[in-house]
Amino acid sequence: MQSIDQHYMIDIPLLVRITSIADLHKNDLVLEIGPGTGYLTRYLQKIAKKVFVIEKDPKLLKELKEKFNNNKNITYIGGDATKLDFPNFTKCVSNLPYTICEPLMWRFIREKFEMLVFVVPLSFAEILTGKTPSRLKLLSDAFYEVEITQKIGPESFYPKPKTESALIKITPKEGNFFLREFFIQYDKKTKNALREILMKSGMTKSESQEYITLRLKPSIQDKNIVNLSLEEIKEIVKLFTQ
Ligand code: SAH
């Protein structure tokens, strides 16, 4: 089932290295997204207090349960990681499904965590750490400290992915109040999210509505935040923070 991004990491030294970059302790609550057949899970569960795995493929989830059947510190969650609520966790360590990397970067700004350690496509890692302006880069600069700790070739996986990969370590930043409050509501309409923020700052509902109507084009007001262009986001930030 290649359609849901299944490339298993078979490189043992790399699995050990991922665990060591995550600096796991016995009190850590680890979230793993897309455990697959559990290569990485095996290392995580040895050290962490608890591992929560979120896997979309029911067949793999069943196999995982059988594989780790005596292990009480793994909690199995079936479903799509971009849609589910996450349990409380201290670190998320995952060889991510490559197609959901960007939605997850939006998702994680809602969470409290110490560190994220991900294997992602190298091109994705380079967007986060590079200089080219984009929505993703803006999000990343505002909320995350990202470090590429190493590049990974296709031979570390079975089957081999087409692209080069990278191991990245991400630590959270508090970021600017307005941008955080705005981006956390990424799946809402722009006008509704802005109204929430203005009301939090003390305006009444009708004052907020009027404030937004006077400043923003209707075409922008009705877009979901996650669909705004970089230019539109910049315009909103300028209008509402100056
Ligand atoms: N971590 C494993 C497997 C990585 S492959 C390893 O290193 O070997 C990615 C895994 O993510 C697959 O098991 C796939 O079924 C799962 N997956 C794909 N999309 C997902 C989604 N939206 N939510 C949760 N899991 C997903």
PDB file of C-alpha atoms and ligand atoms in Angstrom:
ATOM      1  CA  MET A   1       0.000   0.000   0.000  1.00  0.00           C
ATOM      2  CA  GLN A   2       2.460   2.622  -1.202  1.00  0.00           C
ATOM      3  CA  SER A   3      -0.373   5.104  -1.445  1.00  0.00           C
ATOM      4  CA  ILE A   4      -0.142   5.841   2.252  1.00  0.00           C
ATOM      5  CA  ASP A   5       3.530   6.504   2.372  1.00  0.00           C
ATOM      6  CA  GLN A   6       4.995   3.289   3.689  1.00  0.00           C
ATOM      7  CA  HIS A   7       8.789   3.184   3.726  1.00  0.00           C
ATOM      8  CA  TYR A   8      10.226   1.268   6.645  1.00  0.00           C
ATOM      9  CA  MET A   9      13.499   2.309   8.190  1.00  0.00           C
ATOM     10  CA  ILE A  10      15.842  -0.651   8.204  1.00  0.00           C
ATOM     11  CA  ASP A  11      19.065   1.117   9.191  1.00  0.00           C
ATOM     12  CA  ILE A  12      19.797  -0.021  12.777  1.00  0.00           C
ATOM     13  CA  PRO A  13      22.610   2.485  13.560  1.00  0.00           C
ATOM     14  CA  LEU A  14      20.295   5.263  12.349  1.00  0.00           C
ATOM     15  CA  LEU A  15      17.438   4.048  14.569  1.00  0.00           C
ATOM     16  CA  VAL A  16      19.819   4.145  17.541  1.00  0.00           C
ATOM     17  CA  ARG A  17      20.940   7.624  16.540  1.00  0.00           C
ATOM     18  CA  ILE A  18      17.364   8.928  16.294  1.00  0.00           C
ATOM     19  CA  THR A  19      16.721   7.674  19.813  1.00  0.00           C
ATOM     20  CA  SER A  20      19.873   9.334  21.082  1.00  0.00           C
ATOM     21  CA  ILE A  21      19.095  12.704  19.393  1.00  0.00           C
ATOM     22  CA  ALA A  22      15.710  12.588  21.143  1.00  0.00           C
ATOM     23  CA  ASP A  23      17.640  12.294  24.425  1.00  0.00           C
ATOM     24  CA  LEU A  24      14.975  10.033  25.887  1.00  0.00           C
ATOM     25  CA  HIS A  25      14.579   9.601  29.621  1.00  0.00           C
ATOM     26  CA  LYS A  26      12.523   7.164  31.572  1.00  0.00           C
ATOM     27  CA  ASN A  27       9.920   9.833  32.311  1.00  0.00           C
ATOM     28  CA  ASP A  28       9.329  10.715  28.675  1.00  0.00           C
ATOM     29  CA  LEU A  29       5.915  10.309  27.107  1.00  0.00           C
ATOM     30  CA  VAL A  30       6.695   9.715  23.463  1.00  0.00           C
ATOM     31  CA  LEU A  31       4.332  10.175  20.552  1.00  0.00           C
ATOM     32  CA  GLU A  32       5.175   8.285  17.366  1.00  0.00           C
ATOM     33  CA  ILE A  33       3.274   9.069  14.176  1.00  0.00           C
ATOM     34  CA  GLY A  34       3.233   6.298  11.564  1.00  0.00           C
ATOM     35  CA  PRO A  35       5.004   3.484  13.452  1.00  0.00           C
ATOM     36  CA  GLY A  36       4.597   1.098  10.495  1.00  0.00           C
ATOM     37  CA  THR A  37       5.965  -2.281  11.492  1.00  0.00           C
ATOM     38  CA  GLY A  38       7.516  -0.874  14.658  1.00  0.00           C
ATOM     39  CA  TYR A  39      11.238  -0.679  13.856  1.00  0.00           C
ATOM     40  CA  LEU A  40      11.584   2.651  15.629  1.00  0.00           C
ATOM     41  CA  THR A  41       8.929   1.838  18.245  1.00  0.00           C
ATOM     42  CA  ARG A  42      11.130  -1.005  19.499  1.00  0.00           C
ATOM     43  CA  TYR A  43      13.865   1.467  20.471  1.00  0.00           C
ATOM     44  CA  LEU A  44      11.523   4.111  21.848  1.00  0.00           C
ATOM     45  CA  GLN A  45       9.653   1.747  24.161  1.00  0.00           C
ATOM     46  CA  LYS A  46      12.885   0.462  25.679  1.00  0.00           C
ATOM     47  CA  ILE A  47      13.589   3.815  27.306  1.00  0.00           C
ATOM     48  CA  ALA A  48      10.420   5.905  27.494  1.00  0.00           C
ATOM     49  CA  LYS A  49       7.787   5.675  30.198  1.00  0.00           C
ATOM     50  CA  LYS A  50       5.072   5.485  27.581  1.00  0.00           C
ATOM     51  CA  VAL A  51       4.846   5.417  23.775  1.00  0.00           C
ATOM     52  CA  PHE A  52       1.657   6.481  22.007  1.00  0.00           C
ATOM     53  CA  VAL A  53       1.584   5.285  18.424  1.00  0.00           C
ATOM     54  CA  ILE A  54      -0.791   6.748  15.847  1.00  0.00           C
ATOM     55  CA  GLU A  55      -1.109   4.536  12.763  1.00  0.00           C
ATOM     56  CA  LYS A  56      -3.567   4.955   9.912  1.00  0.00           C
ATOM     57  CA  ASP A  57      -3.288   1.451   8.472  1.00  0.00           C
ATOM     58  CA  PRO A  58      -5.482  -0.910  10.574  1.00  0.00           C
ATOM     59  CA  LYS A  59      -3.586  -3.982   9.389  1.00  0.00           C
ATOM     60  CA  LEU A  60      -0.261  -2.571  10.590  1.00  0.00           C
ATOM     61  CA  LEU A  61      -1.800  -1.489  13.876  1.00  0.00           C
ATOM     62  CA  LYS A  62      -3.044  -5.024  14.497  1.00  0.00           C
ATOM     63  CA  GLU A  63       0.392  -6.451  13.673  1.00  0.00           C
ATOM     64  CA  LEU A  64       2.023  -3.991  16.051  1.00  0.00           C
ATOM     65  CA  LYS A  65      -0.264  -5.036  18.889  1.00  0.00           C
ATOM     66  CA  GLU A  66       0.687  -8.652  18.281  1.00  0.00           C
ATOM     67  CA  LYS A  67       4.380  -7.866  18.068  1.00  0.00           C
ATOM     68  CA  PHE A  68       4.493  -5.911  21.337  1.00  0.00           C
ATOM     69  CA  ASN A  69       1.757  -7.870  23.057  1.00  0.00           C
ATOM     70  CA  ASN A  70       3.421  -8.099  26.457  1.00  0.00           C
ATOM     71  CA  ASN A  71       4.315  -4.475  26.558  1.00  0.00           C
ATOM     72  CA  LYS A  72       2.049  -2.367  28.720  1.00  0.00           C
ATOM     73  CA  ASN A  73       3.764   0.951  27.991  1.00  0.00           C
ATOM     74  CA  ILE A  74       2.559   1.234  24.379  1.00  0.00           C
ATOM     75  CA  THR A  75      -0.812   2.817  23.646  1.00  0.00           C
ATOM     76  CA  TYR A  76      -2.256   2.194  20.180  1.00  0.00           C
ATOM     77  CA  ILE A  77      -4.272   4.854  18.407  1.00  0.00           C
ATOM     78  CA  GLY A  78      -5.758   4.070  15.004  1.00  0.00           C
ATOM     79  CA  GLY A  79      -6.477   6.893  12.554  1.00  0.00           C
ATOM     80  CA  ASP A  80      -5.145   9.860  10.644  1.00  0.00           C
ATOM     81  CA  ALA A  81      -2.633  11.863  12.682  1.00  0.00           C
ATOM     82  CA  THR A  82      -3.635  15.115  10.994  1.00  0.00           C
ATOM     83  CA  LYS A  83      -7.198  14.744  12.280  1.00  0.00           C
ATOM     84  CA  LEU A  84      -6.941  13.174  15.746  1.00  0.00           C
ATOM     85  CA  ASP A  85      -6.458  14.807  19.127  1.00  0.00           C
ATOM     86  CA  PHE A  86      -3.019  13.981  20.505  1.00  0.00           C
ATOM     87  CA  PRO A  87      -2.480  12.589  24.009  1.00  0.00           C
ATOM     88  CA  ASN A  88      -0.175  14.579  26.311  1.00  0.00           C
ATOM     89  CA  PHE A  89       3.408  13.901  25.296  1.00  0.00           C
ATOM     90  CA  THR A  90       6.869  15.300  25.989  1.00  0.00           C
ATOM     91  CA  LYS A  91       8.552  14.357  22.691  1.00  0.00           C
ATOM     92  CA  CYS A  92       7.339  13.241  19.290  1.00  0.00           C
ATOM     93  CA  VAL A  93       9.833  10.977  17.567  1.00  0.00           C
ATOM     94  CA  SER A  94       8.812   9.724  14.131  1.00  0.00           C
ATOM     95  CA  ASN A  95       9.867   8.641  10.723  1.00  0.00           C
ATOM     96  CA  LEU A  96       6.994  10.673   9.319  1.00  0.00           C
ATOM     97  CA  PRO A  97       4.657   9.796   6.465  1.00  0.00           C
ATOM     98  CA  TYR A  98       6.087  12.301   3.981  1.00  0.00           C
ATOM     99  CA  THR A  99       2.771  13.586   2.630  1.00  0.00           C
ATOM    100  CA  ILE A 100       1.635  14.898   6.028  1.00  0.00           C
ATOM    101  CA  CYS A 101       4.789  16.763   7.082  1.00  0.00           C
ATOM    102  CA  GLU A 102       3.380  20.216   6.341  1.00  0.00           C
ATOM    103  CA  PRO A 103      -0.060  19.715   7.945  1.00  0.00           C
ATOM    104  CA  LEU A 104       1.713  18.374  11.031  1.00  0.00           C
ATOM    105  CA  MET A 105       3.829  21.523  11.343  1.00  0.00           C
ATOM    106  CA  TRP A 106       0.555  23.468  11.596  1.00  0.00           C
ATOM    107  CA  ARG A 107      -0.870  20.881  13.967  1.00  0.00           C
ATOM    108  CA  PHE A 108       2.049  20.940  16.429  1.00  0.00           C
ATOM    109  CA  ILE A 109       1.746  24.653  17.220  1.00  0.00           C
ATOM    110  CA  ARG A 110      -1.354  23.669  19.203  1.00  0.00           C
ATOM    111  CA  GLU A 111       0.654  21.332  21.399  1.00  0.00           C
ATOM    112  CA  LYS A 112       2.965  21.696  24.383  1.00  0.00           C
ATOM    113  CA  PHE A 113       6.133  19.656  23.948  1.00  0.00           C
ATOM    114  CA  GLU A 114       9.887  19.624  24.609  1.00  0.00           C
ATOM    115  CA  MET A 115      11.161  18.340  21.306  1.00  0.00           C
ATOM    116  CA  LEU A 116      10.205  16.858  17.946  1.00  0.00           C
ATOM    117  CA  VAL A 117      12.633  14.497  16.216  1.00  0.00           C
ATOM    118  CA  PHE A 118      11.554  13.678  12.681  1.00  0.00           C
ATOM    119  CA  VAL A 119      12.776  11.979   9.566  1.00  0.00           C
ATOM    120  CA  VAL A 120      11.395  14.052   6.678  1.00  0.00           C
ATOM    121  CA  PRO A 121      12.203  14.577   2.983  1.00  0.00           C
ATOM    122  CA  LEU A 122      15.424  16.591   2.651  1.00  0.00           C
ATOM    123  CA  SER A 123      13.573  19.133   0.475  1.00  0.00           C
ATOM    124  CA  PHE A 124      11.110  19.716   3.330  1.00  0.00           C
ATOM    125  CA  ALA A 125      13.918  20.143   5.878  1.00  0.00           C
ATOM    126  CA  GLU A 126      15.557  22.656   3.548  1.00  0.00           C
ATOM    127  CA  ILE A 127      12.366  24.721   3.300  1.00  0.00           C
ATOM    128  CA  LEU A 128      12.302  24.939   7.109  1.00  0.00           C
ATOM    129  CA  THR A 129      15.957  25.872   7.469  1.00  0.00           C
ATOM    130  CA  GLY A 130      16.503  27.770   4.203  1.00  0.00           C
ATOM    131  CA  LYS A 131      15.985  31.394   3.253  1.00  0.00           C
ATOM    132  CA  THR A 132      13.226  31.249   0.612  1.00  0.00           C
ATOM    133  CA  PRO A 133      10.059  32.993   1.865  1.00  0.00           C
ATOM    134  CA  SER A 134       6.924  30.821   2.039  1.00  0.00           C
ATOM    135  CA  ARG A 135       3.988  30.205   4.364  1.00  0.00           C
ATOM    136  CA  LEU A 136       5.693  27.174   5.811  1.00  0.00           C
ATOM    137  CA  LYS A 137       8.925  29.104   6.378  1.00  0.00           C
ATOM    138  CA  LEU A 138       7.004  31.895   8.106  1.00  0.00           C
ATOM    139  CA  LEU A 139       5.281  29.380  10.376  1.00  0.00           C
ATOM    140  CA  SER A 140       8.516  27.600  11.092  1.00  0.00           C
ATOM    141  CA  ASP A 141      10.476  30.775  11.890  1.00  0.00           C
ATOM    142  CA  ALA A 142       7.743  31.978  14.203  1.00  0.00           C
ATOM    143  CA  PHE A 143       7.301  28.844  16.294  1.00  0.00           C
ATOM    144  CA  TYR A 144      10.146  26.403  15.812  1.00  0.00           C
ATOM    145  CA  GLU A 145      13.908  26.156  16.124  1.00  0.00           C
ATOM    146  CA  VAL A 146      14.876  23.630  13.442  1.00  0.00           C
ATOM    147  CA  GLU A 147      18.197  21.860  13.051  1.00  0.00           C
ATOM    148  CA  ILE A 148      19.123  19.308  10.373  1.00  0.00           C
ATOM    149  CA  THR A 149      21.235  16.802  12.284  1.00  0.00           C
ATOM    150  CA  GLN A 150      22.046  14.615   9.282  1.00  0.00           C
ATOM    151  CA  LYS A 151      21.079  13.717   5.730  1.00  0.00           C
ATOM    152  CA  ILE A 152      19.792  10.202   5.044  1.00  0.00           C
ATOM    153  CA  GLY A 153      20.057   8.284   1.757  1.00  0.00           C
ATOM    154  CA  PRO A 154      17.234   6.142   0.275  1.00  0.00           C
ATOM    155  CA  GLU A 155      19.133   2.936   1.185  1.00  0.00           C
ATOM    156  CA  SER A 156      18.166   3.385   4.865  1.00  0.00           C
ATOM    157  CA  PHE A 157      14.576   2.417   3.957  1.00  0.00           C
ATOM    158  CA  TYR A 158      12.696  -0.484   2.476  1.00  0.00           C
ATOM    159  CA  PRO A 159      11.243   0.085  -0.063  1.00  0.00           C
ATOM    160  CA  LYS A 160      13.590   2.926  -1.021  1.00  0.00           C
ATOM    161  CA  PRO A 161      11.903   6.327  -1.305  1.00  0.00           C
ATOM    162  CA  LYS A 162      12.623   8.412  -4.409  1.00  0.00           C
ATOM    163  CA  THR A 163      13.980  11.325  -2.438  1.00  0.00           C
ATOM    164  CA  GLU A 164      16.814  11.985  -0.021  1.00  0.00           C
ATOM    165  CA  SER A 165      15.724  12.377   3.588  1.00  0.00           C
ATOM    166  CA  ALA A 166      16.931  14.254   6.643  1.00  0.00           C
ATOM    167  CA  LEU A 167      16.858  13.816  10.390  1.00  0.00           C
ATOM    168  CA  ILE A 168      15.684  17.025  12.023  1.00  0.00           C
ATOM    169  CA  LYS A 169      15.396  18.193  15.586  1.00  0.00           C
ATOM    170  CA  ILE A 170      12.789  20.819  16.413  1.00  0.00           C
ATOM    171  CA  THR A 171      12.381  22.749  19.654  1.00  0.00           C
ATOM    172  CA  PRO A 172       9.432  25.076  20.272  1.00  0.00           C
ATOM    173  CA  LYS A 173       9.470  28.886  20.497  1.00  0.00           C
ATOM    174  CA  GLU A 174       6.741  30.873  22.230  1.00  0.00           C
ATOM    175  CA  GLY A 175       6.395  33.239  19.258  1.00  0.00           C
ATOM    176  CA  ASN A 176       4.386  36.375  18.867  1.00  0.00           C
ATOM    177  CA  PHE A 177       0.941  36.529  20.609  1.00  0.00           C
ATOM    178  CA  PHE A 178      -1.056  37.577  17.575  1.00  0.00           C
ATOM    179  CA  LEU A 179       0.508  35.078  15.173  1.00  0.00           C
ATOM    180  CA  ARG A 180       0.154  32.195  17.634  1.00  0.00           C
ATOM    181  CA  GLU A 181      -3.499  32.947  18.350  1.00  0.00           C
ATOM    182  CA  PHE A 182      -4.133  33.343  14.628  1.00  0.00           C
ATOM    183  CA  PHE A 183      -2.268  30.264  13.378  1.00  0.00           C
ATOM    184  CA  ILE A 184      -3.614  27.988  16.119  1.00  0.00           C
ATOM    185  CA  GLN A 185      -7.016  28.521  14.494  1.00  0.00           C
ATOM    186  CA  TYR A 186      -5.662  27.474  11.087  1.00  0.00           C
ATOM    187  CA  ASP A 187      -8.738  25.431  10.156  1.00  0.00           C
ATOM    188  CA  LYS A 188     -11.160  28.316  10.810  1.00  0.00           C
ATOM    189  CA  LYS A 189     -12.243  31.144   8.549  1.00  0.00           C
ATOM    190  CA  THR A 190      -9.973  34.175   8.770  1.00  0.00           C
ATOM    191  CA  LYS A 191     -12.742  36.539   9.960  1.00  0.00           C
ATOM    192  CA  ASN A 192     -13.871  34.165  12.713  1.00  0.00           C
ATOM    193  CA  ALA A 193     -10.340  33.643  13.987  1.00  0.00           C
ATOM    194  CA  LEU A 194      -9.624  37.376  13.963  1.00  0.00           C
ATOM    195  CA  ARG A 195     -12.876  38.054  15.815  1.00  0.00           C
ATOM    196  CA  GLU A 196     -11.828  35.587  18.542  1.00  0.00           C
ATOM    197  CA  ILE A 197      -8.484  37.349  18.955  1.00  0.00           C
ATOM    198  CA  LEU A 198      -9.994  40.829  19.045  1.00  0.00           C
ATOM    199  CA  MET A 199     -12.559  39.689  21.616  1.00  0.00           C
ATOM    200  CA  LYS A 200      -9.729  38.217  23.726  1.00  0.00           C
ATOM    201  CA  SER A 201      -8.105  41.652  23.603  1.00  0.00           C
ATOM    202  CA  GLY A 202     -11.268  43.242  25.029  1.00  0.00           C
ATOM    203  CA  MET A 203     -13.464  44.271  22.071  1.00  0.00           C
ATOM    204  CA  THR A 204     -17.131  43.308  21.957  1.00  0.00           C
ATOM    205  CA  LYS A 205     -18.362  40.963  19.243  1.00  0.00           C
ATOM    206  CA  SER A 206     -19.880  43.745  17.140  1.00  0.00           C
ATOM    207  CA  GLU A 207     -16.825  46.009  17.560  1.00  0.00           C
ATOM    208  CA  SER A 208     -14.594  43.158  16.396  1.00  0.00           C
ATOM    209  CA  GLN A 209     -16.820  42.437  13.424  1.00  0.00           C
ATOM    210  CA  GLU A 210     -16.812  46.071  12.356  1.00  0.00           C
ATOM    211  CA  TYR A 211     -13.050  46.347  12.824  1.00  0.00           C
ATOM    212  CA  ILE A 212     -12.518  43.364  10.514  1.00  0.00           C
ATOM    213  CA  THR A 213     -15.043  44.442   7.883  1.00  0.00           C
ATOM    214  CA  LEU A 214     -13.431  47.867   7.601  1.00  0.00           C
ATOM    215  CA  ARG A 215      -9.939  46.506   7.112  1.00  0.00           C
ATOM    216  CA  LEU A 216     -10.082  43.218   5.205  1.00  0.00           C
ATOM    217  CA  LYS A 217     -11.254  42.369   1.704  1.00  0.00           C
ATOM    218  CA  PRO A 218     -14.253  39.974   1.809  1.00  0.00           C
ATOM    219  CA  SER A 219     -12.329  37.459  -0.328  1.00  0.00           C
ATOM    220  CA  ILE A 220      -9.682  37.203   2.424  1.00  0.00           C
ATOM    221  CA  GLN A 221     -12.173  37.221   5.297  1.00  0.00           C
ATOM    222  CA  ASP A 222     -13.832  34.042   4.080  1.00  0.00           C
ATOM    223  CA  LYS A 223     -10.691  32.005   3.427  1.00  0.00           C
ATOM    224  CA  ASN A 224      -9.572  29.396   5.914  1.00  0.00           C
ATOM    225  CA  ILE A 225      -6.309  30.487   7.516  1.00  0.00           C
ATOM    226  CA  VAL A 226      -4.465  27.441   6.226  1.00  0.00           C
ATOM    227  CA  ASN A 227      -5.301  28.509   2.658  1.00  0.00           C
ATOM    228  CA  LEU A 228      -4.074  32.095   2.899  1.00  0.00           C
ATOM    229  CA  SER A 229      -1.092  33.030   0.743  1.00  0.00           C
ATOM    230  CA  LEU A 230       2.107  34.351   2.281  1.00  0.00           C
ATOM    231  CA  GLU A 231       1.218  37.863   1.066  1.00  0.00           C
ATOM    232  CA  GLU A 232      -2.254  37.683   2.609  1.00  0.00           C
ATOM    233  CA  ILE A 233      -0.829  36.518   5.943  1.00  0.00           C
ATOM    234  CA  LYS A 234       1.693  39.352   5.920  1.00  0.00           C
ATOM    235  CA  GLU A 235      -1.049  41.876   5.142  1.00  0.00           C
ATOM    236  CA  ILE A 236      -3.198  40.612   8.011  1.00  0.00           C
ATOM    237  CA  VAL A 237      -0.294  40.718  10.458  1.00  0.00           C
ATOM    238  CA  LYS A 238       0.446  44.284   9.398  1.00  0.00           C
ATOM    239  CA  LEU A 239      -3.188  45.406   9.679  1.00  0.00           C
ATOM    240  CA  PHE A 240      -3.798  43.817  13.046  1.00  0.00           C
ATOM    241  CA  THR A 241      -0.563  44.364  14.901  1.00  0.00           C
ATOM    242  CA  GLN A 242       0.293  47.936  14.057  1.00  0.00           C
TER     243      GLN A 242
HETATM  244  N1  SAH B   1       8.044   4.572  11.315  1.00  0.00           N
HETATM  245  C1  SAH B   1       8.098   3.389  10.457  1.00  0.00           C
HETATM  246  C2  SAH B   1       7.240   3.500   9.200  1.00  0.00           C
HETATM  247  C3  SAH B   1       7.357   4.756   8.413  1.00  0.00           C
HETATM  248  S1  SAH B   1       6.355   4.711   6.990  1.00  0.00           S
HETATM  249  C4  SAH B   1       9.523   3.068  10.139  1.00  0.00           C
HETATM  250  O1  SAH B   1      10.388   3.899  10.386  1.00  0.00           O
HETATM  251  O2  SAH B   1       9.807   1.982   9.656  1.00  0.00           O
HETATM  252  C5  SAH B   1       5.039   5.776   7.447  1.00  0.00           C
HETATM  253  C6  SAH B   1       3.933   5.115   8.251  1.00  0.00           C
HETATM  254  O3  SAH B   1       2.914   6.103   8.474  1.00  0.00           O
HETATM  255  C7  SAH B   1       3.220   3.957   7.575  1.00  0.00           C
HETATM  256  O4  SAH B   1       3.101   2.935   8.503  1.00  0.00           O
HETATM  257  C8  SAH B   1       1.832   4.502   7.196  1.00  0.00           C
HETATM  258  O5  SAH B   1       0.817   3.513   7.243  1.00  0.00           O
HETATM  259  C9  SAH B   1       1.607   5.549   8.253  1.00  0.00           C
HETATM  260  N2  SAH B   1       0.744   6.676   7.875  1.00  0.00           N
HETATM  261  C10 SAH B   1       0.577   7.243   6.654  1.00  0.00           C
HETATM  262  N3  SAH B   1      -0.236   8.301   6.712  1.00  0.00           N
HETATM  263  C11 SAH B   1      -0.621   8.432   8.021  1.00  0.00           C
HETATM  264  C12 SAH B   1      -1.465   9.337   8.725  1.00  0.00           C
HETATM  265  N4  SAH B   1      -2.089  10.337   8.107  1.00  0.00           N
HETATM  266  N5  SAH B   1      -1.613   9.173  10.077  1.00  0.00           N
HETATM  267  C13 SAH B   1      -0.975   8.147  10.723  1.00  0.00           C
HETATM  268  N6  SAH B   1      -0.167   7.260  10.102  1.00  0.00           N
HETATM  269  C14 SAH B   1       0.007   7.384   8.769  1.00  0.00           C
END
